[in-house]
Structures are given as structure tokens and as C-alpha cells.
Amino acid sequence: MHKLSDPNSWLSQYGDILYRHALFRLRDPMIAEETVQETFVAALQARQRFAGNASEKTWLIGILKHKIIDYLRKIIRERPHSEEEQALFVLQNETFDGSGHWKTDLQQWSAPENALQQEQFFNVLEMCVSKLPPRAATLFMLREIDGLDSGTICKEMDISSTNNLWVMLSRMRMRLRECLNIHWFGQKKD
Amino acid sequence: MLNCKQAAERASNKLDRRLPVYKRMGLWLHTGMCQNCRRYIEQLKLLRNSSAKLNAHIENCSDKTLSETSKNKIKKYIQQEREEK
């Protein structure tokens, strides 16, 4: 069983950690700060109901993630689908020729296992995620970082069918692969 | 027979759901002959493995911190809230 510590110590213990998560997901320092503030407010109000089956940190991050998804859902709903789909669609057409073959050969990535040991690699990955269109970036967070299943993601993001989701995930990954290929593995645009 | 575009999408799908046998077979037959798609699959795997570790990296980014203004706001709020109780 986990217990909560004195709320006066929350800020110094978790403030910056929550902020970094928020900034990564929301990509805007002002909105990230506001979301962290709201998280502490909500946590204070909910602390009597803390059941103790997760650590304090996990509990706070959970509240933060709810706030973030609420915000992103709103933003994404207001943004036309077509614009973003177009951006990801263009990549597909640049990558494959008319008969669906790779336009240029994929080069082997050198020492990929070393990449995971390097701080710098994760900076590049973070940069690549930050360049994704908003909907694709959110799907990345929910699927690859939070590990949510397809059904849950569709519900959270108002996606009408899992088939649509799988297509979007596929295009998102293709975009990220391309970005890593260029910026980490140092290869020219395929 | 699958083309590369379809194979690439199917390889991604495999990360999100359990594919029926005939779909897995189709992918397997394609990648048996296609080095590009084999590489693509390898690279998707690296992408997945590294993404899983990205959270820890984000948490430790020590150059990103809450502003003093924001910290003071939160401090004040927590104090107020507790005095009311």
C-alpha cells in the first residue's frame, strides 16, 4: 500500500517531472505549466480518495495524463482531419512508386543497438516526434509510450474504426522511421 | 502477392494486433524475397524499443523546469487550499 506525502512537498518532488511530461505531450510551455497547475489542484481535491494501489508519482502522472488527453482531444477535434492526413499521405507517395515498390532502397542502420545507449539518440527521437502532426503525435504517445490498446485509443480520440487507427499508426511510424533515418543514421532522404 | 507498400503497412499492423494466419503468411512470403521490407521491419522494431524508453529520457531532461511564476502560483494554491480545510 502506498501513502501520500505532505502536499507541501509535492511541488519540489514532482513539479518538474510533471512539467516535462506535459511539455513533451503538449509542446507548448504555457499550456504545459497551466496543465501542471490544474493537476495539483485536482490532486489536492482528490487526495482523500487516493486508494494507495499506485505510487504517489504514478497517481499524479495519471491525473496529468487525463488533463492532457482532455486538452488534446479538444484541439484535435477542432483541427481538420484532411490537412494532417494530407501531410502523411504525401510521405507515402514519396516513398513508394505507382506500383507500390520502394522508390529507393532502404539502407541498413549501422549499430542500432548502440543508439539505445546514447542520450543524443533520444534527443533526436524526441525531435522527430515533435515534428509529427498533432494527431499523429498524440497517437504515438498513447500507443508507443502509454501502450494503450487500439480500442481504448479509438475511444479516447474519437476514431471511428480500428482500421483507420491502424492506417494512421502505420503512417506515423513511417514518418518517424524516415526522420531517424536522416537525422540519426545519417542517410540522405530515401 | 503483396507489394512493398502493403507489406510495410501490414508490418506496422503486426505491432498493433494479432494478424490472422493468412496475413502473416503473406507478409512472410513477401519479406522472404524483399530485403527492403526486411530492413523496414527491423527499423520498426528499433523504433518500438526506443519509444518505450523515451519516457525515462523525458523525465530526466533537467534543462526543462517549471517557471518560478508557475511554482509560486502552485505553492500559494496548495497553502490556501489547506488553510481552508
Short mmCIF file of C-alpha atoms in Angstrom, two decimals:
data_model
loop_
_atom_site.label_atom_id
_atom_site.label_comp_id
_atom_site.label_asym_id
_atom_site.label_seq_id
_atom_site.Cartn_x
_atom_site.Cartn_y
_atom_site.Cartn_z
CA MET A 1 0.00 0.00 0.00
CA HIS A 2 1.23 3.45 -0.90
CA LYS A 3 0.66 6.57 1.15
CA LEU A 4 0.59 10.19 0.09
CA SER A 5 3.22 12.53 1.39
CA ASP A 6 2.58 16.06 2.63
CA PRO A 7 1.10 18.07 -0.30
CA ASN A 8 3.52 20.89 0.57
CA SER A 9 6.32 18.70 -0.72
CA TRP A 10 4.61 17.70 -3.97
CA LEU A 11 5.84 20.66 -5.93
CA SER A 12 9.51 20.13 -5.16
CA GLN A 13 9.25 16.38 -5.60
CA TYR A 14 7.18 16.16 -8.77
CA GLY A 15 6.71 19.64 -10.24
CA ASP A 16 9.43 19.42 -12.85
CA ILE A 17 8.76 15.78 -13.71
CA LEU A 18 5.11 16.54 -14.38
CA TYR A 19 6.12 19.60 -16.37
CA ARG A 20 8.48 17.60 -18.61
CA HIS A 21 5.77 15.05 -19.41
CA ALA A 22 3.30 17.84 -20.09
CA LEU A 23 5.70 19.78 -22.28
CA PHE A 24 6.57 16.74 -24.36
CA ARG A 25 2.94 15.90 -24.96
CA LEU A 26 1.50 19.38 -25.30
CA ARG A 27 4.51 21.05 -26.98
CA ASP A 28 3.71 24.44 -25.51
CA PRO A 29 5.38 25.71 -22.31
CA MET A 30 2.48 27.94 -21.26
CA ILE A 31 -0.15 25.27 -21.70
CA ALA A 32 2.13 22.70 -20.08
CA GLU A 33 2.51 24.90 -16.99
CA GLU A 34 -1.21 25.50 -16.74
CA THR A 35 -1.86 21.79 -17.03
CA VAL A 36 0.59 21.04 -14.22
CA GLN A 37 -1.16 23.63 -12.04
CA GLU A 38 -4.52 22.06 -12.78
CA THR A 39 -3.09 18.66 -11.96
CA PHE A 40 -2.02 19.77 -8.49
CA VAL A 41 -5.40 21.38 -7.92
CA ALA A 42 -7.20 18.20 -8.92
CA ALA A 43 -4.84 16.07 -6.87
CA LEU A 44 -5.42 18.15 -3.74
CA GLN A 45 -9.16 17.80 -4.16
CA ALA A 46 -8.96 14.09 -4.84
CA ARG A 47 -6.41 13.15 -2.21
CA GLN A 48 -8.97 11.78 0.24
CA ARG A 49 -9.92 9.23 -2.38
CA PHE A 50 -6.35 8.07 -3.01
CA ALA A 51 -6.61 4.29 -2.78
CA GLY A 52 -2.92 3.54 -2.46
CA ASN A 53 -2.65 0.99 -5.21
CA ALA A 54 -0.19 3.09 -7.17
CA SER A 55 2.72 5.20 -6.01
CA GLU A 56 2.18 8.89 -5.41
CA LYS A 57 4.17 9.75 -8.52
CA THR A 58 2.20 7.34 -10.73
CA TRP A 59 -1.02 8.70 -9.30
CA LEU A 60 -0.06 12.29 -10.08
CA ILE A 61 1.12 11.40 -13.59
CA GLY A 62 -2.18 9.60 -14.14
CA ILE A 63 -4.11 12.76 -13.27
CA LEU A 64 -1.83 14.77 -15.52
CA LYS A 65 -2.37 12.39 -18.44
CA HIS A 66 -6.12 12.75 -18.12
CA LYS A 67 -5.83 16.52 -18.22
CA ILE A 68 -3.55 16.28 -21.25
CA ILE A 69 -5.79 13.95 -23.21
CA ASP A 70 -8.81 16.15 -22.48
CA TYR A 71 -6.94 19.12 -23.87
CA LEU A 72 -5.58 17.33 -26.93
CA ARG A 73 -8.93 15.81 -27.78
CA LYS A 74 -10.41 19.28 -27.92
CA ILE A 75 -7.60 20.70 -30.04
CA ILE A 76 -7.60 17.79 -32.44
CA ARG A 77 -11.34 17.84 -32.85
CA GLU A 78 -11.14 21.44 -33.99
CA ARG A 79 -8.43 20.69 -36.48
CA PRO A 80 -9.48 19.39 -39.89
CA HIS A 81 -8.55 15.78 -40.48
CA SER A 82 -7.73 16.33 -44.10
CA GLU A 83 -4.82 18.69 -43.54
CA GLU A 84 -2.96 16.22 -41.40
CA GLU A 85 -3.84 13.20 -43.47
CA GLN A 86 -2.57 15.03 -46.49
CA ALA A 87 0.81 15.57 -44.84
CA LEU A 88 1.20 11.89 -44.02
CA PHE A 89 -0.18 10.83 -47.36
CA VAL A 90 2.43 12.83 -49.24
CA LEU A 91 5.16 10.88 -47.50
CA GLN A 92 3.61 7.61 -48.68
CA ASN A 93 3.67 8.83 -52.24
CA GLU A 94 7.25 9.99 -51.94
CA THR A 95 8.26 6.63 -50.53
CA PHE A 96 6.56 4.23 -52.92
CA ASP A 97 6.21 4.30 -56.69
CA GLY A 98 2.95 3.78 -58.56
CA SER A 99 3.13 0.00 -58.27
CA GLY A 100 3.83 0.12 -54.53
CA HIS A 101 7.56 -0.55 -54.55
CA TRP A 102 10.11 1.40 -52.52
CA LYS A 103 11.38 4.21 -54.71
CA THR A 104 14.87 3.86 -53.32
CA ASP A 105 16.50 1.02 -51.41
CA LEU A 106 16.48 1.16 -47.64
CA GLN A 107 19.97 1.22 -46.18
CA GLN A 108 20.87 -0.86 -43.20
CA TRP A 109 21.10 1.13 -39.97
CA SER A 110 24.56 0.86 -38.54
CA ALA A 111 24.93 -0.25 -34.91
CA PRO A 112 21.28 0.28 -34.00
CA GLU A 113 21.86 -1.37 -30.61
CA ASN A 114 24.31 1.39 -29.69
CA ALA A 115 21.71 4.02 -30.36
CA LEU A 116 19.68 2.99 -27.33
CA GLN A 117 22.67 3.61 -25.07
CA GLN A 118 23.05 7.17 -26.20
CA GLU A 119 21.41 10.21 -24.73
CA GLN A 120 21.78 12.02 -28.02
CA PHE A 121 19.73 9.38 -29.86
CA PHE A 122 16.76 10.05 -27.62
CA ASN A 123 17.08 13.77 -28.26
CA VAL A 124 16.77 13.02 -31.97
CA LEU A 125 13.80 10.73 -31.40
CA GLU A 126 12.14 13.42 -29.29
CA MET A 127 12.78 15.95 -32.05
CA CYS A 128 11.26 13.59 -34.63
CA VAL A 129 8.14 13.12 -32.50
CA SER A 130 7.86 16.89 -32.12
CA LYS A 131 7.76 17.22 -35.91
CA LEU A 132 4.80 14.88 -36.29
CA PRO A 133 1.43 16.49 -36.99
CA PRO A 134 -0.61 16.81 -33.74
CA ARG A 135 -2.93 13.86 -34.21
CA ALA A 136 -0.11 11.53 -35.20
CA ALA A 137 1.99 12.72 -32.26
CA THR A 138 -0.85 12.00 -29.85
CA LEU A 139 -1.29 8.53 -31.31
CA PHE A 140 2.42 7.97 -30.80
CA MET A 141 2.13 8.88 -27.11
CA LEU A 142 -0.92 6.75 -26.47
CA ARG A 143 0.27 3.71 -28.37
CA GLU A 144 4.07 3.61 -28.08
CA ILE A 145 4.60 5.30 -24.74
CA ASP A 146 1.47 4.51 -22.77
CA GLY A 147 0.94 1.19 -24.54
CA LEU A 148 -2.83 1.56 -24.76
CA ASP A 149 -4.72 -0.94 -26.91
CA SER A 150 -6.45 0.00 -30.15
CA GLY A 151 -9.97 0.01 -28.73
CA THR A 152 -9.08 2.39 -25.92
CA ILE A 153 -7.23 4.74 -28.26
CA CYS A 154 -10.17 4.89 -30.69
CA LYS A 155 -12.47 5.77 -27.83
CA GLU A 156 -10.16 8.42 -26.37
CA MET A 157 -9.53 10.02 -29.73
CA ASP A 158 -12.96 9.67 -31.36
CA ILE A 159 -11.61 7.48 -34.15
CA SER A 160 -14.47 5.71 -35.84
CA SER A 161 -12.84 2.40 -36.67
CA THR A 162 -9.78 0.48 -35.59
CA ASN A 163 -8.89 0.06 -39.26
CA ASN A 164 -8.49 3.82 -39.55
CA LEU A 165 -6.35 3.82 -36.45
CA TRP A 166 -4.05 1.12 -37.81
CA VAL A 167 -3.55 3.04 -41.04
CA MET A 168 -2.74 6.21 -39.11
CA LEU A 169 -0.30 4.37 -36.86
CA SER A 170 1.41 2.88 -39.89
CA ARG A 171 1.88 6.29 -41.48
CA MET A 172 3.06 7.78 -38.20
CA ARG A 173 5.73 5.09 -37.90
CA MET A 174 6.82 5.55 -41.47
CA ARG A 175 7.31 9.24 -40.81
CA LEU A 176 9.32 8.60 -37.65
CA ARG A 177 11.47 5.99 -39.33
CA GLU A 178 12.23 8.42 -42.11
CA CYS A 179 13.19 11.12 -39.63
CA LEU A 180 15.52 8.83 -37.66
CA ASN A 181 16.98 7.57 -40.91
CA ILE A 182 18.00 11.07 -41.88
CA HIS A 183 18.85 12.64 -38.55
CA TRP A 184 20.43 9.79 -36.64
CA PHE A 185 21.56 7.19 -39.11
CA GLY A 186 22.81 9.98 -41.32
CA GLN A 187 21.31 8.87 -44.57
CA LYS A 188 20.06 11.06 -47.31
CA LYS A 189 16.36 11.20 -47.93
CA ASP A 190 15.26 7.79 -49.29
CA MET B 1 1.06 -11.14 -53.90
CA LEU B 2 1.68 -8.16 -51.62
CA ASN B 3 3.57 -5.15 -52.85
CA CYS B 4 6.01 -3.28 -50.58
CA LYS B 5 3.55 -0.57 -49.66
CA GLN B 6 1.06 -3.16 -48.45
CA ALA B 7 3.77 -5.19 -46.73
CA ALA B 8 5.02 -2.12 -44.88
CA GLU B 9 1.54 -1.37 -43.63
CA ARG B 10 0.98 -4.95 -42.60
CA ALA B 11 4.30 -4.99 -40.74
CA SER B 12 3.10 -2.00 -38.78
CA ASN B 13 -0.31 -3.61 -38.15
CA LYS B 14 1.51 -6.54 -36.63
CA LEU B 15 2.64 -4.24 -33.83
CA ASP B 16 -0.96 -3.33 -33.02
CA ARG B 17 -2.93 -6.53 -33.29
CA ARG B 18 -2.72 -10.22 -33.84
CA LEU B 19 -2.91 -10.84 -37.58
CA PRO B 20 -4.77 -13.83 -38.98
CA VAL B 21 -2.54 -16.63 -40.26
CA TYR B 22 -3.07 -15.90 -43.96
CA LYS B 23 -1.98 -12.30 -43.44
CA ARG B 24 1.12 -13.35 -41.57
CA MET B 25 1.90 -15.88 -44.29
CA GLY B 26 1.54 -13.22 -46.96
CA LEU B 27 3.93 -10.92 -45.14
CA TRP B 28 6.37 -13.75 -44.56
CA LEU B 29 6.36 -14.71 -48.24
CA HIS B 30 6.96 -11.11 -49.23
CA THR B 31 9.80 -10.43 -46.81
CA GLY B 32 11.44 -13.69 -47.83
CA MET B 33 12.15 -12.08 -51.15
CA CYS B 34 12.39 -8.42 -50.26
CA GLN B 35 15.40 -7.02 -48.47
CA ASN B 36 13.94 -3.52 -48.26
CA CYS B 37 10.93 -4.75 -46.34
CA ARG B 38 13.10 -6.88 -44.06
CA ARG B 39 15.06 -3.75 -43.23
CA TYR B 40 11.89 -1.79 -42.73
CA ILE B 41 10.66 -4.34 -40.20
CA GLU B 42 13.99 -4.25 -38.35
CA GLN B 43 13.79 -0.48 -38.20
CA LEU B 44 10.22 -0.51 -36.95
CA LYS B 45 11.38 -2.81 -34.14
CA LEU B 46 14.10 -0.39 -33.14
CA LEU B 47 11.58 2.41 -33.24
CA ARG B 48 9.28 0.49 -30.94
CA ASN B 49 12.02 -0.45 -28.48
CA SER B 50 13.40 3.04 -28.29
CA SER B 51 9.96 4.62 -27.92
CA ALA B 52 9.36 2.51 -24.86
CA LYS B 53 12.43 4.10 -23.28
CA LEU B 54 11.62 7.63 -24.26
CA ASN B 55 9.59 8.33 -21.12
CA ALA B 56 12.57 7.93 -18.84
CA HIS B 57 14.58 10.21 -21.07
CA ILE B 58 11.87 12.88 -20.97
CA GLU B 59 11.63 12.73 -17.17
CA ASN B 60 15.35 13.30 -16.78
CA CYS B 61 15.61 16.29 -19.12
CA SER B 62 16.97 18.51 -16.38
CA ASP B 63 17.07 21.64 -18.51
CA LYS B 64 13.29 21.82 -18.63
CA THR B 65 11.73 23.12 -15.44
CA LEU B 66 8.63 24.93 -14.29
CA SER B 67 9.00 28.70 -14.24
CA GLU B 68 9.29 30.46 -10.87
CA THR B 69 5.97 32.22 -11.51
CA SER B 70 4.25 28.93 -12.00
CA LYS B 71 5.90 27.39 -8.95
CA ASN B 72 4.79 30.28 -6.78
CA LYS B 73 1.23 30.03 -8.05
CA ILE B 74 1.09 26.34 -7.22
CA LYS B 75 2.66 26.87 -3.78
CA LYS B 76 0.16 29.58 -2.96
CA TYR B 77 -2.73 27.48 -4.13
CA ILE B 78 -1.69 24.46 -2.08
CA GLN B 79 -1.34 26.62 1.05
CA GLN B 80 -4.71 28.29 0.54
CA GLU B 81 -6.47 25.04 -0.06
CA ARG B 82 -5.02 23.55 3.11
CA GLU B 83 -5.86 26.53 5.30
CA GLU B 84 -9.47 26.27 4.27
CA LYS B 85 -9.69 22.71 5.45
#
